[in-house]
Coordinates of C-alpha atoms in Angstrom, one line a residue:
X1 CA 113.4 80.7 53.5
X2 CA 114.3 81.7 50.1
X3 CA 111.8 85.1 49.5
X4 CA 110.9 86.0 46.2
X5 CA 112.0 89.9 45.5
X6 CA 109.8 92.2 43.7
X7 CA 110.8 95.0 42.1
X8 CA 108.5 98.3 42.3
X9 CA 108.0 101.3 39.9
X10 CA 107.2 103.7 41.9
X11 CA 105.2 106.8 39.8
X12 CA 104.5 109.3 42.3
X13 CA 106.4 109.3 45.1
X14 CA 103.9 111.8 47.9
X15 CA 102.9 110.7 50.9
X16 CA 100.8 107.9 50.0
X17 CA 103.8 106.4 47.8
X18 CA 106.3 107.5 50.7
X19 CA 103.7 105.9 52.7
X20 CA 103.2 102.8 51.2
X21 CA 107.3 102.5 51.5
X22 CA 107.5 102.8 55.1
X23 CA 104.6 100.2 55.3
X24 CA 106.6 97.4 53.6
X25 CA 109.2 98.2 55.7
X26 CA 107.3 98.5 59.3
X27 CA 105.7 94.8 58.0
X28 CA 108.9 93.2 56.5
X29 CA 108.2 90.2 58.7
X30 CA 104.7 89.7 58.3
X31 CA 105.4 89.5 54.7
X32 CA 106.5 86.7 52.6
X33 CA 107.8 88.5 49.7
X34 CA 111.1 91.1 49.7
X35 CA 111.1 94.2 47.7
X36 CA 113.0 97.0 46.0
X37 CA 112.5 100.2 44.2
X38 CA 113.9 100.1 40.7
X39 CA 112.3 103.0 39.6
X40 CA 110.8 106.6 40.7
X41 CA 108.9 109.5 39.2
X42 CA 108.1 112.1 40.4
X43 CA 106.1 115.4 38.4
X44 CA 108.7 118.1 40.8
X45 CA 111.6 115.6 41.7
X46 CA 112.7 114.2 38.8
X47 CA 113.0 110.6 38.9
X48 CA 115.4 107.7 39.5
X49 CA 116.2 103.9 37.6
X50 CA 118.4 101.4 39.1
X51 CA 118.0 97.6 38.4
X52 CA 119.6 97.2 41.7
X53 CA 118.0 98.8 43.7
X54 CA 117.6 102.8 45.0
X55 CA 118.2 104.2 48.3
X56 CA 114.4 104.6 49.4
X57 CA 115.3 106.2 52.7
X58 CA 117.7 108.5 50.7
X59 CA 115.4 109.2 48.1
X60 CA 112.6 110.3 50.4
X61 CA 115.2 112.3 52.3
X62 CA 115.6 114.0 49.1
X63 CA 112.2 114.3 48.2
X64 CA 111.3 115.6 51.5
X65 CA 113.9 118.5 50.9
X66 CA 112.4 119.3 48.1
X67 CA 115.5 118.2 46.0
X68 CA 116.3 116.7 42.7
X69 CA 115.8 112.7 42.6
X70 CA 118.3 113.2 39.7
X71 CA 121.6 113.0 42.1
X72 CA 120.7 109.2 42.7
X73 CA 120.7 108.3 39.1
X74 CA 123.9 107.0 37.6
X75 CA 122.5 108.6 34.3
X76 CA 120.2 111.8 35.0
X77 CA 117.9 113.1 32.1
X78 CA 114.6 114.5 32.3
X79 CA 112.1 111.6 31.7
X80 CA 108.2 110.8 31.8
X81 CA 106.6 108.2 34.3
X82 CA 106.4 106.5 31.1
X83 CA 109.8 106.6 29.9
X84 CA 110.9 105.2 33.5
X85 CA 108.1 101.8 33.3
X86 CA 109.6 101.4 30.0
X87 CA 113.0 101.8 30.7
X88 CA 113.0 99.6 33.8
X89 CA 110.5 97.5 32.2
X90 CA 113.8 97.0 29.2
X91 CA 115.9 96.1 31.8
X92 CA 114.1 93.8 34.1
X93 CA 112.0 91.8 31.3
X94 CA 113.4 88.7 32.8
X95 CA 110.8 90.1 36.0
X96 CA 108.2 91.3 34.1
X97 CA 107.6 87.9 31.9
X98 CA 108.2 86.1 35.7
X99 CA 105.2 88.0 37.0
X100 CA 107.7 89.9 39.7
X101 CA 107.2 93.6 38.2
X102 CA 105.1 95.3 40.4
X103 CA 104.1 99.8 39.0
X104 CA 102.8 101.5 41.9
X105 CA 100.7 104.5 40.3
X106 CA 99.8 107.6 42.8
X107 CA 99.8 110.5 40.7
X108 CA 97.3 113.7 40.7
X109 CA 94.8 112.8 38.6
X110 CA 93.0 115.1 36.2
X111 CA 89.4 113.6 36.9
X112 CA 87.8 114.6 33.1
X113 CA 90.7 112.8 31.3
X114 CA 92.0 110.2 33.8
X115 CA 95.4 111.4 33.2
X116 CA 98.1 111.4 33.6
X117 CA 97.3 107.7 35.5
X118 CA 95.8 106.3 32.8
X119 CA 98.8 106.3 30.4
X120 CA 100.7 105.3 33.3
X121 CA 98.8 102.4 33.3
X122 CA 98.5 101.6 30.2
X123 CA 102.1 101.1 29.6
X124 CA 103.0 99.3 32.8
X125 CA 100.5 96.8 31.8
X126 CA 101.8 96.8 28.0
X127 CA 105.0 96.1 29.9
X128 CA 103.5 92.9 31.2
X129 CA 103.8 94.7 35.2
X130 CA 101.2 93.9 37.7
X131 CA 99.7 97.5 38.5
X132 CA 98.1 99.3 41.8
X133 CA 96.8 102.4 41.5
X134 CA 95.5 104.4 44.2
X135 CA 93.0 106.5 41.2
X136 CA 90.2 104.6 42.0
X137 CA 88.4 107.3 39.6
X138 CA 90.5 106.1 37.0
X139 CA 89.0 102.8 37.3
X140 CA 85.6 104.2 37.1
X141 CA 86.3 105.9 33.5
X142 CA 88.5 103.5 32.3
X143 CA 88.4 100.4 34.5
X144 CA 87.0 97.5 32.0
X145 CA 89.6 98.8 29.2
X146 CA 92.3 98.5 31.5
X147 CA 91.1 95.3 33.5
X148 CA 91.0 93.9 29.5
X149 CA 94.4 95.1 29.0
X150 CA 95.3 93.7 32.4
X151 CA 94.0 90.1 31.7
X152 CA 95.4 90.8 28.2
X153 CA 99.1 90.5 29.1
X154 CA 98.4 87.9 32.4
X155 CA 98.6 90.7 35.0
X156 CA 96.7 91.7 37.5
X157 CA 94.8 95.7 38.2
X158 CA 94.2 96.7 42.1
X159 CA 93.3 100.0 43.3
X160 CA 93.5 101.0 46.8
X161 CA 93.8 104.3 48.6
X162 CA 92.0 106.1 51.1
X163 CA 90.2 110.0 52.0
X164 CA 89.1 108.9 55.1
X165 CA 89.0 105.3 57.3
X166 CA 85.5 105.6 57.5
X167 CA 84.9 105.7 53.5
X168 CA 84.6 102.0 52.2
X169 CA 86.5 101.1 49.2
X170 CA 84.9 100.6 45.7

């Protein structure tokens, strides 16, 4: 069966992102889609592009040892989760326009502002990626701009992330 691969933007890479990684692996055969990461970043690990794919396992290892992301990138520099949508957005816009660009966004959120998710959002979607955030109190301060800007550009918004088993999603 010929899979159709996605290509993830990961923004935030804790342990829901690293979480979230191990998942699609553990289900990899449940599934009927295959994946890579293309792009990581991380607010005190730096962050990662490559259209063909990153080491997740490696990456994580990193992460976990509290190291530099940086050493897996062909071309280090400091950049914003913004500059890495945008950049990978540049270089897979074949995927993007195709519906296959997928930005997962798990950042700290500063609840008065909604950033820095928000802008994270709002340029993956202006990038024409699909988006899931696990800032479900983003949605509630910004969620019909965004689900506009989602519909806008022919993507699609989902939130999902959870405190506790027992608390019921929005």
């Amino acid at each position: 069966m010929n899979q159709t691969e996605l290509p993830l933007v990961l923004i935030g890479f804790g342990n829901v992102a690293r979480r979230f990684v191990r998942l699609l692996d553990e289900t990899a055969e449940r599934r009927d889609f295959k994946w890579k990461v293309v792009g990581i970043s991380t607010r005190h690990h730096g962050s990662v592009i490559d259209a063909g794919g990153i080491d997740v396992a490696r990456a994580m290892a990193i992460v976990e040892s509290r190291q530099s992301l940086d050493r897996l990138d062909a071309a280090p520099r400091e950049r914003s989760g913004i500059d890495v949508i945008r950049q990978v957005a540049d270089a897979m816009a074949d995927e993007a326009a195709e519906g296959r660009l997928v930005c997962i966004e798990t950042t700290v959120l500063d609840i008065d502002r909604g950033e820095p998710a928000v802008s994270h959002v709002r340029a993956a979607l202006e990038s024409q990626a699909h988006v899931i955030t696990a800032n479900k109190a983003l949605l509630a301060t910004h969620g019909p701009e965004l689900f506009a800007a989602a519909e806008q550009v022919g993507a699609q918004l989902y939130y999902e992330a959870a405190v506790a088993a027992a608390i019921p999603i929005i």
